[in-house]
XYZ file of C-alpha atoms in Angstrom:
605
model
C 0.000 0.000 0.000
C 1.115 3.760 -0.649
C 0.453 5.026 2.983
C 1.644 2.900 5.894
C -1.021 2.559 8.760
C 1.479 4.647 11.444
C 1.786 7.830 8.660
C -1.674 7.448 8.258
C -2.834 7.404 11.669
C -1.420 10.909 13.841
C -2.192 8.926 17.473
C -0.156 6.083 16.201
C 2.810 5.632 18.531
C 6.455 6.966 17.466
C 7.797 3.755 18.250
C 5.825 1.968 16.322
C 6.618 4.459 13.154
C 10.416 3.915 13.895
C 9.728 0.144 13.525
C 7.833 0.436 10.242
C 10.503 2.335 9.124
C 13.412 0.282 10.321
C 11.411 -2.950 8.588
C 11.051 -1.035 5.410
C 13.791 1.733 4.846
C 13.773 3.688 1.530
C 10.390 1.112 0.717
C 7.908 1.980 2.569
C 6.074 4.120 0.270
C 5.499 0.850 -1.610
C 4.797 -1.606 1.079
C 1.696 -3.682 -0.023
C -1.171 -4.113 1.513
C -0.563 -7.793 2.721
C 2.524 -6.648 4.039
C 1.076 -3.868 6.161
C -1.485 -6.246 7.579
C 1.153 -8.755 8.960
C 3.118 -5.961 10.245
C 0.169 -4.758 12.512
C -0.945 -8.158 13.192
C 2.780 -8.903 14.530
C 2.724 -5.166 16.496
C -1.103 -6.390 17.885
C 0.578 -9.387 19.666
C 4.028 -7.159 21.008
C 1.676 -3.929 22.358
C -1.757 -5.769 23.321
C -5.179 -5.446 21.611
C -5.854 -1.980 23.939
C -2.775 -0.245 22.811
C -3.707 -1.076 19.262
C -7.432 -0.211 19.290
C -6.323 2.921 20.813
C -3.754 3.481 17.870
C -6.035 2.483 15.014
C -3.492 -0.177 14.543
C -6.065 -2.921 15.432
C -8.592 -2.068 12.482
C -5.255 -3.183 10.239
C -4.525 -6.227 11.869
C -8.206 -7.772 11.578
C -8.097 -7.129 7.842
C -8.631 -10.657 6.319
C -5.238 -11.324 3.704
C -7.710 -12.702 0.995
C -9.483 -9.481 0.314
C -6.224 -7.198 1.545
C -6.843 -4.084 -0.964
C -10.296 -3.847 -0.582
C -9.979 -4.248 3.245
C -7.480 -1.521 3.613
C -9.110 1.173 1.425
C -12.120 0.482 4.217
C -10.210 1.090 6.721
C -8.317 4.068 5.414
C -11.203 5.735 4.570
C -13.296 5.197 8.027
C -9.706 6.403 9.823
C -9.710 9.096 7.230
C -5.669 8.716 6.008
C -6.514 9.577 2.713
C -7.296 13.416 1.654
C -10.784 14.013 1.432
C -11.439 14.414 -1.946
C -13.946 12.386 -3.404
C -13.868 9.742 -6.341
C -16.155 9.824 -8.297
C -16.862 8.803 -11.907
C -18.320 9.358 -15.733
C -19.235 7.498 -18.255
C -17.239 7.682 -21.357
C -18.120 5.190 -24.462
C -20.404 3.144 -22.075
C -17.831 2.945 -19.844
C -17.014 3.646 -16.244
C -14.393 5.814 -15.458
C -13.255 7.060 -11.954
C -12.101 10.299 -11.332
C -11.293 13.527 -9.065
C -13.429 16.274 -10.597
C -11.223 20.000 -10.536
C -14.612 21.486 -8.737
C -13.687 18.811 -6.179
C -10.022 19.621 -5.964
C -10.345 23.432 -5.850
C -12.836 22.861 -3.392
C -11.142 21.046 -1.182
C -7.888 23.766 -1.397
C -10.411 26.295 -0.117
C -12.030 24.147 2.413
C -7.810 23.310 3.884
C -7.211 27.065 3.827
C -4.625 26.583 1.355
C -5.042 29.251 -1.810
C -2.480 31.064 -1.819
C -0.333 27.834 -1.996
C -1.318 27.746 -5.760
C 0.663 31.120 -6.169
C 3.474 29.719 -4.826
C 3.407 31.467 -1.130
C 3.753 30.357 2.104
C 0.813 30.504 4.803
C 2.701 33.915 6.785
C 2.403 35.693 3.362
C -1.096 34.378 1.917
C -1.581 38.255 1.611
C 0.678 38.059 -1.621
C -0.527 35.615 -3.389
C -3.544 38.366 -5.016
C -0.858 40.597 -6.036
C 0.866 37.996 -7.595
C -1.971 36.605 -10.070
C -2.261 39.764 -10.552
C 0.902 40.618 -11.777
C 0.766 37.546 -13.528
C -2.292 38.117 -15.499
C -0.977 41.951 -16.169
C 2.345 40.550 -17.562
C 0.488 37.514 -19.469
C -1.746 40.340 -21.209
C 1.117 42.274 -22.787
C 2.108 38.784 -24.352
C -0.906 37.709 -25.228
C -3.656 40.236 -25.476
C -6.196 37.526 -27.514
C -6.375 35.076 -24.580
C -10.319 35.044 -23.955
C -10.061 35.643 -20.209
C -9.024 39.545 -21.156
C -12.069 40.044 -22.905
C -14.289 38.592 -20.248
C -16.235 40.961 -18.100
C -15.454 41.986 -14.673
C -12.579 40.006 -13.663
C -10.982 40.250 -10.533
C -7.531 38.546 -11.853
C -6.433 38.492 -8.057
C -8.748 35.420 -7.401
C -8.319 34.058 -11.029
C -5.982 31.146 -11.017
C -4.002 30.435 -14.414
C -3.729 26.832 -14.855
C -1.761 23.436 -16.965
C -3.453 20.576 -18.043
C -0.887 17.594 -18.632
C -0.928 14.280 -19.768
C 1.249 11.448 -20.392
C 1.662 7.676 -20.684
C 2.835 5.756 -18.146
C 4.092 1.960 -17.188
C 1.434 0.040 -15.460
C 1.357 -3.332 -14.534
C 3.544 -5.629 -17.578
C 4.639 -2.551 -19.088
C 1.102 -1.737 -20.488
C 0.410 2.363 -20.882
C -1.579 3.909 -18.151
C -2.656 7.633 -19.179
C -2.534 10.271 -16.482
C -4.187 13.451 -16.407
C -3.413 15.810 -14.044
C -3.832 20.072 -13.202
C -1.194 22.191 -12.418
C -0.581 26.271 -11.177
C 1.446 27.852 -13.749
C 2.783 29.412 -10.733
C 4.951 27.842 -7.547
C 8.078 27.993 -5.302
C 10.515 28.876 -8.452
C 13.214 25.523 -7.933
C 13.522 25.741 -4.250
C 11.258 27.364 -1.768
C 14.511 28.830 -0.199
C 15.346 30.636 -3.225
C 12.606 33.214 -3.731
C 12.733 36.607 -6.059
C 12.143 40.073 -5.119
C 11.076 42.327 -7.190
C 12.542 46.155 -7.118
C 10.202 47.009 -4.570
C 10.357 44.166 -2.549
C 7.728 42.332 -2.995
C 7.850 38.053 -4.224
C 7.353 37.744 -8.027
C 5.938 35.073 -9.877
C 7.879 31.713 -10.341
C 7.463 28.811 -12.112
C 5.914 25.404 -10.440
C 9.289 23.301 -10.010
C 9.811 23.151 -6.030
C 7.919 20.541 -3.488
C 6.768 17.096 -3.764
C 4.939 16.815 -7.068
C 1.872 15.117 -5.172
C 1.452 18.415 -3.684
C 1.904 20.806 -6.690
C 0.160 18.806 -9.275
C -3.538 17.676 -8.904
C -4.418 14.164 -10.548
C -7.772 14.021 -12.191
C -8.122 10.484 -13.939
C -5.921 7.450 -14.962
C -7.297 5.367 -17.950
C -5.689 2.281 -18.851
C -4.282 1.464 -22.451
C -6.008 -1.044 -23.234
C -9.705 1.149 -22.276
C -8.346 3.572 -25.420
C -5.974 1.737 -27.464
C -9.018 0.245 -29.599
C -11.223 3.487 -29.262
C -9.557 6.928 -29.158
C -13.245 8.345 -28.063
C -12.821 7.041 -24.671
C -9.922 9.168 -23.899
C -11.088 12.242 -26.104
C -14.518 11.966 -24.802
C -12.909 11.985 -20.882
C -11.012 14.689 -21.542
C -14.283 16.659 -23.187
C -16.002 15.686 -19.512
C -12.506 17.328 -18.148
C -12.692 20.484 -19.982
C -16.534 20.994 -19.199
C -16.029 21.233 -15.528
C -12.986 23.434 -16.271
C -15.457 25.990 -17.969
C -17.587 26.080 -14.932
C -15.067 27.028 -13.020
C -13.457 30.265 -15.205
C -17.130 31.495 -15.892
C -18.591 30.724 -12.555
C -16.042 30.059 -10.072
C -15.773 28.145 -6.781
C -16.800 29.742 -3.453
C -14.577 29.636 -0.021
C -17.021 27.876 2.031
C -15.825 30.213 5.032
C -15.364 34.088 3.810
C -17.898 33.339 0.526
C -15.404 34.645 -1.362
C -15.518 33.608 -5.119
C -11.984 32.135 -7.066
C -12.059 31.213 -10.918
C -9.838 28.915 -12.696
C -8.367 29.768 -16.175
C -6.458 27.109 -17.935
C -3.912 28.693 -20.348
C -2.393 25.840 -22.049
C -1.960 21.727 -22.496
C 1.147 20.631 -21.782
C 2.875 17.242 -22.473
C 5.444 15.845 -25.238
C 5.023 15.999 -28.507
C 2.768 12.383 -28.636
C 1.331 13.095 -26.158
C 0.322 16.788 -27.902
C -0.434 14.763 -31.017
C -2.689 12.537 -29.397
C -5.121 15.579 -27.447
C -5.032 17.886 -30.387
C -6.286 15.426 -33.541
C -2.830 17.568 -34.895
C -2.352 16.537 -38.579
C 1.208 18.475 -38.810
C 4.171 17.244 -35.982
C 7.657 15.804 -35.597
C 6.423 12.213 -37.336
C 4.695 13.355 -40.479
C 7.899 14.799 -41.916
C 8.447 13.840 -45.112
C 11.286 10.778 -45.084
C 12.524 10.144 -48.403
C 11.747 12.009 -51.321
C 10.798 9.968 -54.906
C 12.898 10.595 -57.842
C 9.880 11.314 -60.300
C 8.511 14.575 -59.208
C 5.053 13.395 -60.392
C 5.002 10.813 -58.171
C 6.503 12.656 -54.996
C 4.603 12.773 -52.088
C 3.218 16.249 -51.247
C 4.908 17.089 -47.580
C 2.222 18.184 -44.851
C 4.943 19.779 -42.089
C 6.166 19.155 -39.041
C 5.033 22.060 -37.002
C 1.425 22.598 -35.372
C 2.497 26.508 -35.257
C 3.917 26.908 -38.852
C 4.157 25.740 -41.986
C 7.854 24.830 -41.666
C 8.456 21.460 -43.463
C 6.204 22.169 -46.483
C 7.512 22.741 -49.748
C 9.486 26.141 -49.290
C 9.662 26.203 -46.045
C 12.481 23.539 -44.549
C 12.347 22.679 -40.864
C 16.278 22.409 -41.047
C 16.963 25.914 -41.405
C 17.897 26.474 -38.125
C 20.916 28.832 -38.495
C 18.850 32.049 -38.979
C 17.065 34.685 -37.264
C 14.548 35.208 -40.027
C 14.011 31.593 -41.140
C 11.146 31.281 -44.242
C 8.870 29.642 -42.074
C 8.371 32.485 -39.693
C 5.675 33.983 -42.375
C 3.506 30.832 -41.850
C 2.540 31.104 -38.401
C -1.262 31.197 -37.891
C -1.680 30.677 -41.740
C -3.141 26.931 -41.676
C -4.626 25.538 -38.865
C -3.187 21.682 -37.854
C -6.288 20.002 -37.545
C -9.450 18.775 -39.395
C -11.424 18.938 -36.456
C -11.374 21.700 -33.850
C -9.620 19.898 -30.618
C -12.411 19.023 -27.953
C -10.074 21.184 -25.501
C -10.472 24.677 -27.115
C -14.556 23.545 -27.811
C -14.571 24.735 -24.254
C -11.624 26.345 -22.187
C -10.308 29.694 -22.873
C -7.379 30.214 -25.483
C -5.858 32.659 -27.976
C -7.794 33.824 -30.407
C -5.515 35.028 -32.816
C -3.091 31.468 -32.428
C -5.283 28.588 -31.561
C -2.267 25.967 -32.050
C -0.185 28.017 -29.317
C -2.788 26.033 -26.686
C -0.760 22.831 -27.225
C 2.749 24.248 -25.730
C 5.860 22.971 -26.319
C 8.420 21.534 -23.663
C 11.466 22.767 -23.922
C 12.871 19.955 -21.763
C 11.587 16.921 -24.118
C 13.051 18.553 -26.639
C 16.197 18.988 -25.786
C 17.225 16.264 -23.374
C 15.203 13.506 -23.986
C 15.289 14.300 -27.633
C 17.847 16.360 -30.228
C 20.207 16.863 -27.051
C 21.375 13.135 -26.946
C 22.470 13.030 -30.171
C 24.227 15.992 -29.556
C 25.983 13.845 -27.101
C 26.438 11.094 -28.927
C 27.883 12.313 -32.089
C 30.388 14.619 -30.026
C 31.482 11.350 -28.571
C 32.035 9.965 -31.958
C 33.851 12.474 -32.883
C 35.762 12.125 -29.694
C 37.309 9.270 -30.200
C 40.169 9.377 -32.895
C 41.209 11.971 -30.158
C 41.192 9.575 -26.888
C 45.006 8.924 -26.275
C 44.336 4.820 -26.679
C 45.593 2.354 -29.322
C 42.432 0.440 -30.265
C 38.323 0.850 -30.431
C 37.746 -1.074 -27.082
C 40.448 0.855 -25.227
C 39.036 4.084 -26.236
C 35.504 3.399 -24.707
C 37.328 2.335 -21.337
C 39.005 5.446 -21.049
C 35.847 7.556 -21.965
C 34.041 5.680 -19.105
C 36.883 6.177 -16.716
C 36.891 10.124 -17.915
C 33.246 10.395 -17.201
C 33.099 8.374 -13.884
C 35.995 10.659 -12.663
C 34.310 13.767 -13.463
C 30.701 12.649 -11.520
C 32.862 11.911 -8.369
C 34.604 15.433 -9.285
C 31.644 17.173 -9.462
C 29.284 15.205 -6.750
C 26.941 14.039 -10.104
C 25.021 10.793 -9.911
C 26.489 8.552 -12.955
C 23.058 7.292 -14.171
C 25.235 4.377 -16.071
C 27.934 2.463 -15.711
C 30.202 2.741 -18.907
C 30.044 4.888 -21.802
C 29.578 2.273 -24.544
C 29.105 1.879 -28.658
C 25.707 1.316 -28.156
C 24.843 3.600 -25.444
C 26.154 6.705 -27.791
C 24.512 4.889 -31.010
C 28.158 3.904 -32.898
C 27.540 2.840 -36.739
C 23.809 2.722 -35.915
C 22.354 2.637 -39.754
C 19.440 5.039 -38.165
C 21.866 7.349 -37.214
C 23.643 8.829 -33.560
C 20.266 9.224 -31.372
C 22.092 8.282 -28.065
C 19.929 4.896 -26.370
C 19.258 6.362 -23.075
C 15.864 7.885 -21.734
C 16.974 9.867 -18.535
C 17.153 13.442 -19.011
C 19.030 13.964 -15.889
C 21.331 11.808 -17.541
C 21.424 14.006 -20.545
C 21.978 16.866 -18.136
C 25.248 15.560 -16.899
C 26.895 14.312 -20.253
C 25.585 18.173 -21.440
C 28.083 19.147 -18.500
C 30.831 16.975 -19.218
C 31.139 17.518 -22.781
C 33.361 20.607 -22.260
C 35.708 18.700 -19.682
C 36.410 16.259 -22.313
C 37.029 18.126 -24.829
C 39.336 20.231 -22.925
C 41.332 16.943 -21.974
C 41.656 15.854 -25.564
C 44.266 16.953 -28.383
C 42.031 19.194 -30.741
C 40.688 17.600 -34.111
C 42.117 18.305 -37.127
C 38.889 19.811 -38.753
C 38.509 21.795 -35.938
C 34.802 20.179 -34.684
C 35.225 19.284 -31.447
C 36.100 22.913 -30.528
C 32.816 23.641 -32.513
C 30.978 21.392 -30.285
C 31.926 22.800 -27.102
C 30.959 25.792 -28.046
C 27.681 24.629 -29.011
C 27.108 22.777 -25.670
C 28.589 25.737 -23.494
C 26.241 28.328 -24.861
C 23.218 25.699 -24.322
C 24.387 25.186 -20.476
C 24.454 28.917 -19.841
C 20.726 29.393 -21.457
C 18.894 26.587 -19.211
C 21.266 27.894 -16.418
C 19.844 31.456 -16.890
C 16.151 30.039 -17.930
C 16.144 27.760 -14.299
C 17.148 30.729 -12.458
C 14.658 33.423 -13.567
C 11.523 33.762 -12.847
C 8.091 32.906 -14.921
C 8.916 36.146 -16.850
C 12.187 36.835 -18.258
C 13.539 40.466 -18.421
C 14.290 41.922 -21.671
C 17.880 41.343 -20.885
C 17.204 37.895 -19.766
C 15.140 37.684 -22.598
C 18.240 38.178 -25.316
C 20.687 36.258 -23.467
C 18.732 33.132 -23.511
C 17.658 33.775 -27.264
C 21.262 34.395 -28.002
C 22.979 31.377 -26.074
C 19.953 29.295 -27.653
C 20.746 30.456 -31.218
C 24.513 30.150 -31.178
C 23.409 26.476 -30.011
C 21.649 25.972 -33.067
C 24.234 27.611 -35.475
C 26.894 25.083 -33.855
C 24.559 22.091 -34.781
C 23.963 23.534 -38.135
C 27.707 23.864 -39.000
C 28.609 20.422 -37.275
C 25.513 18.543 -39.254
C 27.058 20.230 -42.346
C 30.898 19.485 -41.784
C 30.391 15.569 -40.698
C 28.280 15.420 -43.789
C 30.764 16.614 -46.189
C 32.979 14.402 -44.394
C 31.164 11.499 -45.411
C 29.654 11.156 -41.803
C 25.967 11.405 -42.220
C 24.674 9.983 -39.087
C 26.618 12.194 -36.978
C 24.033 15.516 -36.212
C 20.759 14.150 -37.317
C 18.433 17.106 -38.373
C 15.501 16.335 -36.489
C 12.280 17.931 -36.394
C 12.886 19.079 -32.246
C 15.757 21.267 -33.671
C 12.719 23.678 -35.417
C 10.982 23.450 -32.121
C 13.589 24.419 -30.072
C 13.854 27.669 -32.832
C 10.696 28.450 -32.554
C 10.895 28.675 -28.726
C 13.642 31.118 -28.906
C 13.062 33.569 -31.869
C 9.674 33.878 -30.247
C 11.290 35.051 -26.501
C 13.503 37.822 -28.845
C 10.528 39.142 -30.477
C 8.663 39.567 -27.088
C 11.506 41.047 -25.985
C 12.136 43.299 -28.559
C 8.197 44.276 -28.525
C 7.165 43.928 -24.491
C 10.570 43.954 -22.793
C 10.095 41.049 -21.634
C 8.944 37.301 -22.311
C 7.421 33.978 -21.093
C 9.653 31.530 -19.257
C 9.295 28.462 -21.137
C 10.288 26.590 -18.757
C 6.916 27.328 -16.968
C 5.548 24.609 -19.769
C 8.435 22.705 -18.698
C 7.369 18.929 -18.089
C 10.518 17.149 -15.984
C 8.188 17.147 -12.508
C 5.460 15.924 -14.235
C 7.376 13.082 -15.330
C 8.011 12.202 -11.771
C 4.296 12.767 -11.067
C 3.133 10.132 -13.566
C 6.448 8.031 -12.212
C 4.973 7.764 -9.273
C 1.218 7.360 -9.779
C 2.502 4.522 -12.222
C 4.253 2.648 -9.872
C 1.323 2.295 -7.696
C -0.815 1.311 -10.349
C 1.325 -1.626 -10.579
C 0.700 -2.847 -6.845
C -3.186 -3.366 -7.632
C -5.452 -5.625 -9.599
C -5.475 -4.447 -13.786
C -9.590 -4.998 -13.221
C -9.691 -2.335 -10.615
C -6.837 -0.596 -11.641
C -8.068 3.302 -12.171
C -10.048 3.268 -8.945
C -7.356 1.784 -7.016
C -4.763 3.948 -7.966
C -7.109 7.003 -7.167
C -7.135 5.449 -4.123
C -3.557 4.948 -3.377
C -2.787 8.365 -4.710
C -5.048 10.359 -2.382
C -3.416 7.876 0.367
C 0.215 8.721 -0.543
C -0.538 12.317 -0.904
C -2.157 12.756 2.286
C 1.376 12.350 4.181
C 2.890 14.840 1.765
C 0.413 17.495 2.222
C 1.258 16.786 5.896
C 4.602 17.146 5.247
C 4.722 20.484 3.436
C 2.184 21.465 6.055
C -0.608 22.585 3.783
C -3.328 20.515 6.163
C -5.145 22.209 8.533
């Protein structure tokens, strides 16, 4: 089970806690149920039956094994060591599908007192958090001055909450996808709740949604099981419809503190997710996997190119995706032109959005992008290149000393190694489809982004001169997610061009290397792919807010790296129940689980 009995349970004695703790170290979030029921049994016998009615302990230990899950969801929700937000469901497709409604959720973050923790302030300055949205909402209108909620009548943007949707697949039980859906604040604790802004005059600015456990900053509304969807893309489109509904009620009608009767709206600005994922939501009919692959020798029988881009028409005929070396690329006259869908999304049917950009609803994550996309093979083809440089006589020596480079620099540098030896397959060597790097850990990304330079530096340079290219490529892309981590969710005009720059020097560096290893006969070093024009699009669009507003969106706020660990998490306990009750259970679980990190960040009353 997600929540041990003696978390759950405030009277429960330390002592017994210590135990749990002691019997389970770094796994007791993940105890099962069976297990928790022996333990109390076993603590029944050492403390008596009085000590352990008295605890709440005894309820556990007279849970019969054979019905285990069932039995402890009764008796966590009579003790009450779940939070109390109900379950409860729709029907999608004829079928059943649990969920936490947002009415419920925002309704329950009244009822705990706990508002202004969607701004991203603590309890001794809940006086802030109005100024903040509405500095927020001021800032957000310069940017965008279509979004809908600027045209609606009599807002009071202090009480008006800007929102995320996100969704993503996860691993549920034998490696089946499990959907979860989840809310978000576009606004939070920056990357540390220690590390807070101050405006000129003082006063906390708005930062992005980063710090804190991600039970506790993101709000899970359903999980839906592959195989539910996988045959019939209604049921998911049809549960997010249900989703976006209740959203509307809450920006045109609001939800009502149950104590002051004070009135608080909801406004979701955006979807956020990987590309797939985006794909999937949006019915879009132009991203990265309708490129155009090969081209046909007869021009008659060539196959007309759609694009790659839901916010331009770059990858059409005239308009290449690859020209990423540029400040005025051709595609930039495209945007808004066509829309990228043959049916209008279910999502904008409903919630408030842009009315001059529609596509700009379905944001882009700068994060997949880079590190769990063009950014590893980055990596790997510098690596390649790397190694008639390593001071070694053969192939196998070479990727020792790599690995022994690399190991030495994580113990240099206090980094977590995420493998254990740099290898030909790890960094794609002579793979026909090209250098794509076979890892899927963007932390690890993160540190090979960091070492990169340190090799480099240690090696004799290359006779064509691209290694040096490369690490000046990689250190201008460290100093722009340095600067973007550390600002706040609205860069300063100077911010602004200093990311755009670093960013764009970035790209020029790929550009040149993708050119030079293909003269050079080495094509499948620098693969063009389509998450280079994304990563463009990102940054020529923070210059030309800059250059216009003096300022420009963080896009890191549509950053997606703790939402990753949200859907982690609510994944693995999906895997510790029955497949037949598996979106109800993991509700369950997840309210469990969350209820001792609320505790924790002391956002209970």
């Amino acid at each position: 089970m997600t929540i041990l009995f003696a978390a759950a349970n405030p009277h429960a004695p330390a002592f017994l806690e210590a135990a749990l703790i002691r019997e389970f170290g770094s796994a007791m979030a993940l105890a099962s149920c069976t297990s928790q029921i022996r333990t109390a049994r076993a603590v029944t016998e050492e403390i008596g039956e009085g000590r352990a009615r008295q605890s709440g302990i005894l309820s556990w230990s007279q849970i019969p094994l054979d019905h285990s899950e069932r039995g402890v969801h009764q008796v966590i929700s009579k003790q009450g060591s779940a939070l109390d937000v109900p379950v409860s469901d729709m029907t999608v497709q004829g079928q059943t599908v649990p969920w936490i409604s947002p009415k419920d959720w925002f309704q329950f973050i009244l009822r705990q007192g706990v508002w202004h923790h969607l701004a991203g302030v603590r309890a001794d300055e809940m006086h802030l958090a109005g100024p903040l949205w509405k500095t927020f909402w001021s800032n957000y209108q310069k940017l965008y001055p279509h979004f809908e909620l600027f045209s609606k009548p009599g807002v009071d943007y202090s009480r008006t909450v800007a929102c995320y949707l996100h969704g993503d697949e996860g691993r549920t039980l034998k490696k089946s996808g499990l959907m979860v859906t989840s809310i978000q604040s576009a606004l939070g604790y920056g990357l540390s709740p220690k590390r807070q802004k101050l405006s000129a005059d003082g006063l906390p600015t708005p930062l992005v949604n980063y710090a804190g456990h991600t039970f506790c900053s993101r709000l899970v509304s359903f999980v839906i099981p592959k195989s539910l969807y996988e045959s019939n893309n209604a049921v998911f489109h049809d549960a997010m419809e249900v989703l976006a509904k209740e959203l509307r009620e809450l920006y045109d009608h609001g939800v009502v503190n149950p104590y002051t009767g004070e009135r608080f709206w909801v406004a979701i600005i955006g979807l956020k997710g990987d590309l797939p994922y985006l794909a999937k939501a949006g019915g879009l009919n132009r991203t990265f996997n309708t490129a155009t692959k090969r081209t046909a020798k007869d021009p008659a029988k060539r196959k007309k190119p759609s694009g790659i881009c839901h916010l331009c028409l770059a990858g059409t005929d005239g308009f290449p995706a690859e020209e990423i070396a540029t400040r005025s690329p051709a595609w930039i006259r495209t945007q808004n032109v066509k829309l990228p869908w043959d049916k209008t999304p279910v999502l904008l049917k409903h919630l408030p959005h842009d009315t001059n950009d529609l596509a700009s609803f379905f944001q882009i994550d700068l994060w997949h992008t880079v590190h769990l996309g063009f950014g590893r093979s980055y990596i790997a083809s510098t690596v390649q290149l790397a190694l008639e440089c390593v001071p070694c006589s053969n192939l196998e020596e070479k990727w020792k000393w790599l690995t022994c480079h690399y190991h030495t620099w994580c113990r240099r540098e206090k980094k977590q190694r995420h493998v254990s030896k740099i290898s030909p397959t790890l960094v794609s060597y002579n793979d026909r489809a090209g250098a794509m790097g076979a890892w899927h850990k963007g932390a690890l990304t993160t540190n090979f982004f960091k070492w990169i330079p340190s090799l480099i530096d240690t090696l004799a340079p290359d006779a064509a001169g691209r290694l040096v290219l490369a690490k000046r490529g990689v250190e201008k892309l460290n100093q722009m997610f340095t600067m973007l981590y550390g600002s706040t969710s609205f860069l300063t005009r100077e911010e602004s061009f200093y990311v755009a720059d670093c960013g764009l020097v970035f790209l020029d560096s790929y550009a040149r290397l993708a050119r030079s290893a293909y003269d050079a006969g080495m094509q499948l070093l620098y693969p063009l792919y389509p998450k280079l024009h994304y990563m463009h699009h990102l940054l020529l669009e923070i210059e030309w807010s800059a250059r216009e507003h003096n300022m420009a969106f963080n896009v890191m706020t549509c950053g997606c790296q703790q939402d990753e660990d949200l859907v982690g998490r609510v994944s693995r306990l999906s895997r510790r129940v029955s497949i037949r009750t598996v979106m109800t259970r993991t509700l369950s679980r997840y309210l469990a689980a969350a209820l001792i990190e609320w505790r924790e960040a002391g956002l209970l009353r």
